[in-house]
CSV table of C-alpha atoms (C1' of nucleotides) in Angstrom, one decimal:
chain,number,residue,atom,x,y,z
S,1,MET,CA,98.1,91.0,63.4
S,2,SER,CA,97.0,87.5,62.5
S,3,ASP,CA,100.2,86.6,60.6
S,4,ASN,CA,101.9,83.4,61.2
S,5,LYS,CA,104.2,84.9,63.9
S,6,THR,CA,103.2,87.3,66.7
S,7,THR,CA,105.8,90.0,67.6
S,8,LEU,CA,106.3,90.8,71.2
S,9,ALA,CA,108.4,93.3,73.1
S,10,ILE,CA,109.4,93.3,76.8
S,11,VAL,CA,109.9,96.6,78.7
S,12,ASP,CA,111.2,96.0,82.2
S,13,ASP,CA,114.2,97.2,84.0
S,14,HIS,CA,114.8,94.0,85.9
S,15,PRO,CA,117.1,91.6,84.2
S,16,ILE,CA,115.6,88.8,86.2
S,17,VAL,CA,112.1,89.5,85.0
S,18,GLN,CA,113.3,89.9,81.4
S,19,GLU,CA,115.0,86.5,81.5
S,20,GLY,CA,112.1,84.9,83.2
S,21,LEU,CA,109.6,86.2,80.7
S,22,GLN,CA,111.7,85.0,77.8
S,23,LYS,CA,112.0,81.6,79.4
S,24,LEU,CA,108.3,81.3,80.0
S,25,LEU,CA,107.7,82.2,76.3
S,26,VAL,CA,109.8,79.5,74.8
S,27,ASN,CA,106.8,77.3,75.1
S,28,ALA,CA,104.9,79.5,72.7
S,29,PRO,CA,106.6,78.9,69.3
S,30,ASP,CA,104.4,81.3,67.4
S,31,ILE,CA,105.6,84.3,69.5
S,32,THR,CA,108.8,86.1,68.5
S,33,ILE,CA,110.4,88.3,71.0
S,34,VAL,CA,111.7,91.2,68.9
S,35,GLY,CA,113.2,93.3,71.7
S,36,CYS,CA,113.9,93.7,75.4
S,37,PHE,CA,114.1,97.2,76.8
S,38,THR,CA,115.0,98.6,80.2
S,39,THR,CA,113.8,102.1,79.9
S,40,GLY,CA,110.8,103.8,78.4
S,41,THR,CA,112.8,106.1,76.2
S,42,ASP,CA,114.8,103.3,74.7
S,43,PHE,CA,111.6,101.5,73.9
S,44,ILE,CA,109.9,104.5,72.3
S,45,ARG,CA,113.0,105.1,70.1
S,46,PHE,CA,112.6,101.5,68.9
S,47,LEU,CA,108.9,101.8,68.4
S,48,LYS,CA,109.3,104.7,66.0
S,49,GLU,CA,110.8,102.4,63.5
S,50,HIS,CA,109.1,99.1,64.3
S,51,ALA,CA,105.6,97.9,65.1
S,52,VAL,CA,104.9,95.1,67.5
S,53,ASP,CA,101.7,93.1,68.3
S,54,ILE,CA,102.2,92.8,72.0
S,55,VAL,CA,104.1,94.8,74.6
S,56,LEU,CA,104.7,93.4,78.1
S,57,LEU,CA,105.1,96.6,80.0
S,58,ASP,CA,106.4,97.0,83.6
S,59,ILE,CA,104.5,100.0,84.9
S,60,SER,CA,107.2,101.1,87.4
S,61,LEU,CA,110.1,102.0,85.1
S,62,PRO,CA,112.9,104.3,86.3
S,63,ASP,CA,112.4,107.0,83.7
S,64,VAL,CA,108.7,107.4,82.7
S,65,SER,CA,105.5,106.4,84.3
S,66,GLY,CA,103.6,103.4,83.0
S,67,ILE,CA,100.6,105.5,82.3
S,68,ASP,CA,102.5,108.0,80.1
S,69,LEU,CA,104.4,105.3,78.3
S,70,CYS,CA,101.2,103.3,77.6
S,71,ARG,CA,99.6,106.4,76.1
S,72,GLU,CA,102.7,107.0,73.9
S,73,ILE,CA,102.6,103.5,72.6
S,74,LYS,CA,98.9,103.7,71.7
S,75,LYS,CA,99.5,107.0,70.0
S,76,LEU,CA,102.2,105.5,67.8
S,77,TRP,CA,100.5,102.2,67.1
S,78,PRO,CA,96.8,102.0,68.1
S,79,ASP,CA,96.6,98.3,67.2
S,80,THR,CA,99.4,97.3,69.5
S,81,SER,CA,98.1,95.5,72.7
S,82,VAL,CA,99.8,96.7,75.9
S,83,LEU,CA,99.8,94.2,78.8
S,84,ALA,CA,100.7,96.0,82.0
S,85,LEU,CA,103.0,94.1,84.3
S,86,SER,CA,103.1,94.9,87.9
S,87,ASN,CA,103.7,93.7,91.4
S,88,HIS,CA,100.8,95.6,92.9
S,89,SER,CA,97.1,95.0,92.4
S,90,GLU,CA,95.3,98.1,93.4
S,91,ARG,CA,92.0,98.5,91.7
S,92,SER,CA,92.7,102.2,91.1
S,93,MET,CA,96.0,101.4,89.3
S,94,VAL,CA,94.3,98.8,87.1
S,95,LEU,CA,91.6,101.2,86.1
S,96,GLN,CA,94.0,103.9,85.4
S,97,MET,CA,96.1,101.7,83.0
S,98,LEU,CA,93.0,100.6,81.2
S,99,GLN,CA,91.9,104.1,80.9
S,100,HIS,CA,95.1,105.0,79.1
S,101,GLY,CA,95.0,102.3,76.6
S,102,ALA,CA,96.2,99.1,78.2
S,103,THR,CA,94.6,95.9,77.0
S,104,GLY,CA,95.3,93.9,80.2
S,105,TYR,CA,96.9,93.9,83.6
S,106,LEU,CA,99.1,91.1,84.8
S,107,LEU,CA,100.7,90.5,88.1
S,108,LYS,CA,104.3,89.3,88.1
S,109,ASN,CA,103.4,86.2,89.9
S,110,ILE,CA,101.7,84.9,86.8
S,111,SER,CA,102.5,81.4,85.5
S,112,GLY,CA,103.8,80.5,82.1
S,113,GLU,CA,100.5,79.0,80.8
S,114,GLU,CA,98.5,81.9,82.2
S,115,LEU,CA,100.8,84.4,80.4
S,116,ILE,CA,100.5,82.7,77.1
S,117,ALA,CA,96.7,82.5,77.5
S,118,CYS,CA,96.5,86.2,78.3
S,119,ILE,CA,98.6,87.1,75.3
S,120,ASN,CA,96.3,85.1,73.1
S,121,GLU,CA,93.3,86.8,74.6
S,122,ALA,CA,94.9,90.1,73.9
S,123,LEU,CA,95.5,89.1,70.3
S,124,ASN,CA,91.8,88.4,70.0
S,125,GLY,CA,91.1,91.9,71.1
S,126,GLN,CA,89.9,91.0,74.6
S,127,VAL,CA,90.7,92.7,77.8
S,128,THR,CA,92.6,90.3,79.9
S,129,PHE,CA,93.7,90.0,83.5
S,130,SER,CA,95.8,87.5,85.4
S,131,LYS,CA,94.0,85.4,87.9
S,132,ALA,CA,94.7,87.5,91.0
S,133,VAL,CA,93.7,90.7,89.3
S,134,LYS,CA,90.5,89.2,88.1
S,135,GLU,CA,89.5,88.5,91.6
S,136,ILE,CA,90.2,91.9,92.8
S,137,MET,CA,88.3,93.5,89.9
S,138,SER,CA,85.3,91.3,90.5
S,139,ARG,CA,84.7,92.3,94.1
S,140,PRO,CA,85.1,95.9,94.7
S,141,SER,CA,86.4,96.0,98.2
S,142,VAL,CA,84.5,97.9,100.8
S,143,ASN,CA,87.4,99.9,101.8
S,144,GLU,CA,88.1,101.3,98.4
S,145,LEU,CA,84.6,102.3,97.6
S,146,LYS,CA,83.9,104.7,100.4
S,147,ASP,CA,84.8,108.1,99.4
S,148,VAL,CA,87.6,110.1,100.9
S,149,PRO,CA,86.4,112.5,103.5
S,150,ARG,CA,86.8,116.1,102.6
S,151,LEU,CA,88.6,117.7,105.5
S,152,THR,CA,88.9,121.4,106.1
S,153,LYS,CA,92.2,123.0,106.6
S,154,ARG,CA,92.0,123.1,110.3
S,155,GLU,CA,90.9,119.5,110.4
S,156,LYS,CA,93.9,118.4,108.3
S,157,GLU,CA,96.2,120.3,110.6
S,158,ILE,CA,94.7,118.7,113.7
S,159,LEU,CA,94.7,115.3,112.2
S,160,GLN,CA,98.4,115.6,111.6
S,161,LEU,CA,99.1,116.7,115.2
S,162,ILE,CA,97.0,113.8,116.5
S,163,ALA,CA,99.1,111.4,114.4
S,164,ASP,CA,102.2,113.0,116.0
S,165,GLY,CA,100.9,111.7,119.3
S,166,MET,CA,99.7,114.9,120.7
S,167,THR,CA,96.8,115.1,123.1
S,168,THR,CA,93.9,117.6,122.8
S,169,THR,CA,95.5,120.0,125.2
S,170,ASP,CA,98.8,119.7,123.5
S,171,ILE,CA,97.2,120.6,120.2
S,172,ALA,CA,95.3,123.5,121.7
S,173,GLY,CA,98.6,124.8,123.0
S,174,THR,CA,100.4,124.7,119.7
S,175,LEU,CA,97.6,126.1,117.7
S,176,HIS,CA,96.6,128.7,120.3
S,177,LEU,CA,93.1,127.4,120.5
S,178,SER,CA,90.8,126.3,123.3
S,179,PRO,CA,91.0,122.6,124.1
S,180,LEU,CA,87.2,122.6,123.6
S,181,THR,CA,87.6,123.8,120.1
S,182,VAL,CA,90.2,121.1,119.3
S,183,GLU,CA,87.8,118.6,120.8
S,184,THR,CA,85.1,119.8,118.4
S,185,HIS,CA,87.4,119.3,115.4
S,186,ARG,CA,88.5,116.0,116.7
S,187,LYS,CA,84.8,115.0,116.9
S,188,SER,CA,84.2,116.0,113.3
S,189,LEU,CA,87.2,114.1,112.2
S,190,LEU,CA,85.9,110.9,113.8
S,191,GLN,CA,82.5,111.5,112.2
S,192,LYS,CA,83.9,112.1,108.7
S,193,PHE,CA,86.1,109.0,108.9
S,194,GLU,CA,83.1,107.0,110.3
S,195,VAL,CA,85.2,105.5,113.1
S,196,LYS,CA,85.0,105.5,116.9
S,197,ASN,CA,88.5,106.2,117.9
S,198,VAL,CA,91.8,107.6,116.7
S,199,ALA,CA,93.4,104.2,116.2
S,200,ALA,CA,91.0,103.3,113.4
S,201,MET,CA,91.1,106.8,112.1
S,202,MET,CA,94.9,106.7,111.8
S,203,ARG,CA,94.8,103.6,109.8
S,204,ALA,CA,92.1,105.0,107.5
S,205,ALA,CA,93.9,108.3,107.1
S,206,ILE,CA,97.1,106.6,106.2
S,207,ALA,CA,95.4,104.2,103.8
S,208,LEU,CA,93.8,107.2,102.1
S,209,LYS,CA,97.2,109.0,102.0
S,210,LEU,CA,95.8,111.9,104.0
S,211,ILE,CA,98.9,111.6,106.3
I,1,MET,CA,130.9,75.4,102.4
I,2,SER,CA,134.1,75.6,100.3
I,3,ASP,CA,133.4,72.4,98.3
I,4,ASN,CA,133.7,72.2,94.6
I,5,LYS,CA,130.0,73.0,94.2
I,6,THR,CA,127.9,75.7,95.9
I,7,THR,CA,124.3,74.7,96.6
I,8,LEU,CA,121.6,77.3,96.2
I,9,ALA,CA,117.9,77.5,96.8
I,10,ILE,CA,115.4,80.0,95.4
I,11,VAL,CA,112.3,81.0,97.4
I,12,ASP,CA,110.0,83.3,95.4
I,13,ASP,CA,106.4,83.0,94.5
I,14,HIS,CA,106.8,84.6,91.1
I,15,PRO,CA,107.5,82.0,88.3
I,16,ILE,CA,109.0,84.8,86.2
I,17,VAL,CA,111.5,85.6,88.9
I,18,GLN,CA,112.3,82.0,89.5
I,19,GLU,CA,113.0,81.4,85.8
I,20,GLY,CA,114.9,84.6,85.5
I,21,LEU,CA,117.2,83.8,88.4
I,22,GLN,CA,117.9,80.3,87.0
I,23,LYS,CA,118.8,81.8,83.7
I,24,LEU,CA,121.1,84.4,85.2
I,25,LEU,CA,122.9,81.6,87.1
I,26,VAL,CA,123.7,79.4,84.2
I,27,ASN,CA,126.8,81.5,83.8
I,28,ALA,CA,128.0,80.3,87.2
I,29,PRO,CA,129.0,76.7,86.6
I,30,ASP,CA,130.1,76.2,90.2
I,31,ILE,CA,126.6,76.9,91.6
I,32,THR,CA,123.9,74.2,91.7
I,33,ILE,CA,120.3,75.2,92.2
I,34,VAL,CA,119.0,72.5,94.4
I,35,GLY,CA,115.4,73.8,94.7
I,36,CYS,CA,112.8,76.4,93.8
I,37,PHE,CA,110.0,77.1,96.3
I,38,THR,CA,107.0,79.3,96.1
I,39,THR,CA,106.1,79.4,99.8
I,40,GLY,CA,107.9,79.6,103.1
I,41,THR,CA,106.4,76.5,104.5
I,42,ASP,CA,107.4,74.4,101.5
I,43,PHE,CA,110.9,75.6,101.8
I,44,ILE,CA,111.2,75.0,105.5
I,45,ARG,CA,109.9,71.5,105.0
I,46,PHE,CA,112.7,71.0,102.5
I,47,LEU,CA,115.3,72.6,104.7
I,48,LYS,CA,114.6,70.2,107.6
I,49,GLU,CA,116.1,67.5,105.4
I,50,HIS,CA,118.8,69.3,103.4
I,51,ALA,CA,121.3,72.1,104.0
I,52,VAL,CA,122.1,74.7,101.4
I,53,ASP,CA,124.9,77.2,101.2
I,54,ILE,CA,122.9,80.1,99.8
I,55,VAL,CA,119.2,81.0,99.9
I,56,LEU,CA,117.8,83.7,97.5
I,57,LEU,CA,114.8,84.8,99.5
I,58,ASP,CA,111.9,86.9,98.3
I,59,ILE,CA,110.9,88.8,101.4
I,60,SER,CA,107.3,89.2,100.4
I,61,LEU,CA,105.9,85.7,100.3
I,62,PRO,CA,102.3,84.9,100.5
I,63,ASP,CA,102.4,82.8,103.6
I,64,VAL,CA,105.1,84.0,106.0
I,65,SER,CA,107.0,87.2,106.5
I,66,GLY,CA,110.6,87.4,105.2
I,67,ILE,CA,111.8,88.2,108.7
I,68,ASP,CA,110.3,85.2,110.3
I,69,LEU,CA,111.4,82.9,107.5
I,70,CYS,CA,115.0,84.3,107.7
I,71,ARG,CA,115.1,83.6,111.4
I,72,GLU,CA,113.8,80.1,110.9
I,73,ILE,CA,116.5,79.4,108.3
I,74,LYS,CA,119.3,80.6,110.5
I,75,LYS,CA,118.0,78.6,113.4
I,76,LEU,CA,118.1,75.4,111.3
I,77,TRP,CA,121.3,76.1,109.5
I,78,PRO,CA,123.4,78.9,111.0
I,79,ASP,CA,126.0,78.6,108.3
I,80,THR,CA,123.6,79.2,105.5
I,81,SER,CA,123.8,82.6,103.9
I,82,VAL,CA,120.4,84.2,103.3
I,83,LEU,CA,120.3,86.9,100.5
I,84,ALA,CA,117.1,88.8,100.7
I,85,LEU,CA,115.5,89.7,97.4
I,86,SER,CA,113.1,92.6,97.2
I,87,ASN,CA,111.6,95.2,95.1
I,88,HIS,CA,111.8,97.9,97.8
I,89,SER,CA,114.8,99.5,99.2
I,90,GLU,CA,113.8,101.1,102.5
I,91,ARG,CA,116.6,101.3,104.9
I,92,SER,CA,114.4,100.1,107.7
I,93,MET,CA,113.6,96.9,105.8
I,94,VAL,CA,117.2,96.2,105.0
I,95,LEU,CA,118.3,96.7,108.6
I,96,GLN,CA,115.5,94.5,109.8
I,97,MET,CA,116.5,91.7,107.6
I,98,LEU,CA,120.2,92.0,108.6
I,99,GLN,CA,119.1,92.1,112.2
I,100,HIS,CA,117.3,88.7,111.7
I,101,GLY,CA,120.2,87.0,110.1
I,102,ALA,CA,120.3,87.9,106.5
I,103,THR,CA,123.7,88.1,104.9
I,104,GLY,CA,122.7,90.5,102.1
I,105,TYR,CA,120.0,92.5,100.5
I,106,LEU,CA,119.5,92.5,96.8
I,107,LEU,CA,117.0,94.5,94.7
I,108,LYS,CA,115.3,92.6,91.9
I,109,ASN,CA,116.7,94.9,89.3
I,110,ILE,CA,120.1,93.3,89.9
I,111,SER,CA,122.1,92.2,86.9
I,112,GLY,CA,123.5,88.7,86.3
I,113,GLU,CA,127.1,89.6,87.0
I,114,GLU,CA,126.2,91.5,90.1
I,115,LEU,CA,124.2,88.6,91.4
I,116,ILE,CA,127.0,86.2,91.0
I,117,ALA,CA,129.4,88.7,92.6
I,118,CYS,CA,127.1,89.0,95.5
I,119,ILE,CA,126.8,85.3,96.0
I,120,ASN,CA,130.5,85.0,96.0
I,121,GLU,CA,130.9,87.7,98.6
I,122,ALA,CA,128.3,86.0,100.7
I,123,LEU,CA,130.3,82.7,100.4
I,124,ASN,CA,133.3,84.6,101.8
I,125,GLY,CA,131.2,85.5,104.8
I,126,GLN,CA,130.8,89.1,103.8
I,127,VAL,CA,127.6,91.2,104.0
I,128,THR,CA,126.6,92.1,100.5
I,129,PHE,CA,124.3,94.6,98.9
I,130,SER,CA,123.2,95.2,95.3
I,131,LYS,CA,124.3,98.5,93.9
I,132,ALA,CA,121.2,100.5,94.6
I,133,VAL,CA,120.9,99.3,98.1
I,134,LYS,CA,124.6,100.2,98.8
I,135,GLU,CA,123.8,103.8,97.9
I,136,ILE,CA,120.8,103.9,100.2
I,137,MET,CA,122.7,102.4,103.1
I,138,SER,CA,125.6,104.8,102.7
I,139,ARG,CA,123.5,107.9,103.5
I,140,PRO,CA,121.6,107.2,106.7
I,141,SER,CA,118.4,109.2,107.0
I,142,VAL,CA,117.7,110.4,110.5
I,143,ASN,CA,114.1,109.2,110.8
I,144,GLU,CA,114.7,105.7,109.8
I,145,LEU,CA,117.4,104.8,112.3
I,146,LYS,CA,115.2,103.8,115.2
I,147,ASP,CA,114.9,100.1,115.6
I,148,VAL,CA,111.9,98.0,115.0
I,149,PRO,CA,110.3,96.7,118.2
I,150,ARG,CA,110.2,92.9,118.4
I,151,LEU,CA,106.6,92.0,119.2
I,152,THR,CA,105.3,88.8,120.6
I,153,LYS,CA,102.6,86.8,118.8
I,154,ARG,CA,99.9,88.1,121.2
I,155,GLU,CA,101.1,91.6,120.9
I,156,LYS,CA,100.9,91.5,117.1
I,157,GLU,CA,97.4,90.1,117.4
I,158,ILE,CA,96.3,92.8,119.8
I,159,LEU,CA,98.0,95.6,117.8
I,160,GLN,CA,96.0,94.4,114.8
I,161,LEU,CA,92.7,94.6,116.7
I,162,ILE,CA,93.6,98.0,118.1
I,163,ALA,CA,94.1,99.2,114.5
I,164,ASP,CA,90.7,97.8,113.7
I,165,GLY,CA,89.2,100.3,116.2
I,166,MET,CA,88.5,97.9,119.0
I,167,THR,CA,88.5,99.0,122.6
I,168,THR,CA,90.3,97.0,125.3
I,169,THR,CA,87.1,95.3,126.4
I,170,ASP,CA,86.2,94.5,122.8
I,171,ILE,CA,89.5,92.8,122.3
I,172,ALA,CA,89.2,91.0,125.6
I,173,GLY,CA,85.9,89.7,124.3
I,174,THR,CA,87.1,88.4,121.0
I,175,LEU,CA,90.3,86.9,122.4
I,176,HIS,CA,88.5,85.4,125.5
I,177,LEU,CA,90.9,87.2,127.8
I,178,SER,CA,90.5,89.4,130.8
I,179,PRO,CA,90.4,93.1,129.9
I,180,LEU,CA,93.2,93.6,132.4
I,181,THR,CA,95.4,91.2,130.4
I,182,VAL,CA,94.7,93.1,127.3
I,183,GLU,CA,95.6,96.3,129.1
I,184,THR,CA,98.9,94.8,130.0
I,185,HIS,CA,99.7,93.9,126.5
I,186,ARG,CA,98.6,97.3,125.3
I,187,LYS,CA,101.0,98.8,127.8
I,188,SER,CA,103.9,96.7,126.5
I,189,LEU,CA,103.1,97.8,123.0
I,190,LEU,CA,103.2,101.5,123.9
I,191,GLN,CA,106.5,100.9,125.7
I,192,LYS,CA,108.0,99.0,122.8
I,193,PHE,CA,107.0,101.6,120.3
I,194,GLU,CA,108.2,104.3,122.7
I,195,VAL,CA,105.0,106.4,122.3
I,196,LYS,CA,102.3,107.7,124.6
I,197,ASN,CA,99.1,106.8,122.8
I,198,VAL,CA,97.7,104.6,120.1
I,199,ALA,CA,97.6,107.4,117.5
I,200,ALA,CA,101.3,107.7,117.4
I,201,MET,CA,101.7,103.9,117.7
I,202,MET,CA,99.5,103.3,114.7
I,203,ARG,CA,101.6,105.6,112.6
I,204,ALA,CA,104.8,104.0,113.7
I,205,ALA,CA,103.4,100.5,113.2
I,206,ILE,CA,102.2,101.2,109.7
I,207,ALA,CA,105.4,102.9,108.8
I,208,LEU,CA,107.3,99.9,110.0
I,209,LYS,CA,104.9,97.6,108.1
I,210,LEU,CA,103.9,95.8,111.2
I,211,ILE,CA,100.3,96.4,110.2
F,1,DA,C1',117.0,71.2,135.1
F,2,DA,C1',117.4,76.0,135.5
F,3,DA,C1',116.7,80.5,133.5
F,4,DA,C1',114.5,83.6,130.6
F,5,DA,C1',110.6,85.1,128.1
F,6,DA,C1',105.8,85.4,127.3
F,7,DA,C1',101.1,85.2,128.7
F,8,DT,C1',98.0,85.7,132.1
F,9,DA,C1',95.6,88.6,135.7
F,10,DC,C1',95.1,92.0,139.3
F,11,DC,C1',95.0,97.0,141.7
F,12,DT,C1',94.7,102.2,142.0
F,13,DG,C1',94.1,106.6,140.4
F,14,DG,C1',94.3,110.3,137.2
F,15,DA,C1',94.2,111.8,132.4
F,16,DA,C1',92.2,111.8,128.2
F,17,DA,C1',88.9,110.5,124.9
F,18,DC,C1',84.2,110.0,123.3
F,19,DA,C1',79.1,111.0,122.8
F,20,DG,C1',75.5,114.1,122.8
F,21,DG,C1',74.3,118.3,122.5
F,22,DT,C1',74.2,124.1,121.7
F,23,DA,C1',75.7,128.4,119.6
F,24,DG,C1',77.9,132.7,117.9
F,25,DA,C1',81.4,134.8,114.7
F,26,DA,C1',83.8,134.6,110.4
F,27,DA,C1',84.7,133.3,105.9
F,28,DT,C1',82.9,131.4,101.3
F,29,DA,C1',79.7,130.3,98.0
F,30,DA,C1',75.4,130.9,95.5
A,1,DT,C1',72.8,139.4,99.8
A,2,DT,C1',71.3,135.5,101.5
A,3,DA,C1',72.9,130.7,102.4
A,4,DT,C1',76.2,127.6,103.7
A,5,DT,C1',80.3,126.1,105.5
A,6,DT,C1',83.9,126.6,108.6
A,7,DC,C1',85.9,127.9,112.8
A,8,DT,C1',85.4,129.0,117.2
A,9,DA,C1',83.8,127.7,122.1
A,10,DC,C1',81.0,125.9,125.6
A,11,DC,C1',78.4,122.2,128.8
A,12,DT,C1',77.5,117.4,130.9
A,13,DG,C1',78.4,112.9,131.4
A,14,DT,C1',80.4,108.3,130.6
A,15,DT,C1',83.8,105.4,128.8
A,16,DT,C1',88.3,104.4,127.7
A,17,DC,C1',93.0,105.0,128.1
A,18,DC,C1',97.4,105.5,130.4
A,19,DA,C1',100.9,105.1,134.2
A,20,DG,C1',102.6,103.0,138.1
A,21,DG,C1',103.0,99.0,140.0
A,22,DT,C1',102.7,93.3,141.5
A,23,DA,C1',102.4,88.5,140.7
A,24,DT,C1',101.4,83.6,139.1
A,25,DT,C1',101.4,80.3,135.4
A,26,DT,C1',103.0,78.6,131.1
A,27,DT,C1',106.1,78.3,127.4
A,28,DT,C1',110.5,78.6,125.4
A,29,DT,C1',115.4,78.6,125.5
A,30,DT,C1',119.7,77.4,127.4
DNA sequence: AAAAAAATACCTGGAAACAGGTAGAAATAA
DNA sequence: TTATTTCTACCTGTTTCCAGGTATTTTTTT
């Protein structure tokens, strides 16, 4: 690991990104890029024969999920550092990658110096984030902390129909219920989402992928 | 436009992508990259002084929306070809960009040869897509065909506040307007979205990424 | 300078939503 | 078999929304 040269592999299906990473890394003379891969299976085939120190891994590949691939890599070479590369910075995704063996999480808007710094941190065995990710991880956002309301079957059903633009009486009609019953369910929904009207509820429900 | 050299500008906040695009374009000797920009405002400032033939435009910039920026560009230089660059290939987004003056829509997994081919097509005045986008555009899906409402500034503002769960009077308070005015805007919103209540509007707005 | 679009504000009346309860039957879990 | 949860349904008000207008001022475009 602490040889004179660090070996690095790039796994990303975007030629633009591959080229860009290579260019950013020419300023790091002690890093050798030993391979560029566009699919997870290609890369794993290569990994079975060769070890690398660092993997820059796009987590949205066409063939396999970033999580699965990360686990595969660590199974083959536990000492390899995997730096996840992504466009999205959701806390949950970052945590998930770390949980499956990634050493760091970088957004693709990273700069050259930052990238090299992160690689060096990873070589020292540290967990590393790009700047934007650091911020997100440091302040757990309100919105992501509150737990997802557990809705009953009926409530989910009614939530869906509300999203379709139906009124209480419309819903009562299609579900063969009393409008008063539907109102009761609607009230529970508002309570569970901790909001005061359907507009806010819709946004919350969609954000939580309940619709 | 048909000089010996084609001028091209890159607008993308990802250094990796900027470098990658530059590298891919070294194989096209008749294209000169006249500028790389990381924000929309930077680019517009430049554009006010210089014309370019082609703009490679990332549609998810930190400061302004791709749609707005595209319109700005075409207003300044109607003959400039804007090629939208994106990671996502939703029909609605493609249509929206075309509607606002883009000449093409490219996914970031495009290859070097494909990119150069698309640029040449754009120079010939043709609408051009990268391979993956072509496929998606060839099979229209029912639900994505309805057009995106063009909202005014005020309307966008009010839409946002409605999504936050505010009532008409709340909104009037925060914007220092008469509740009656807010009601008028709210009515226009419902009309433009062709829905009967905010629940349906929220879903539509979120689906169209207007929130 | 004229025309079009956007932003402002008003009116009326009916429909729907929201807030605060209570309460019995049915299904599930402990 | 108790508990607990879910589903059902009702009641009383108040608030907000929605639909149908009209109309003036300001801004933007042509």
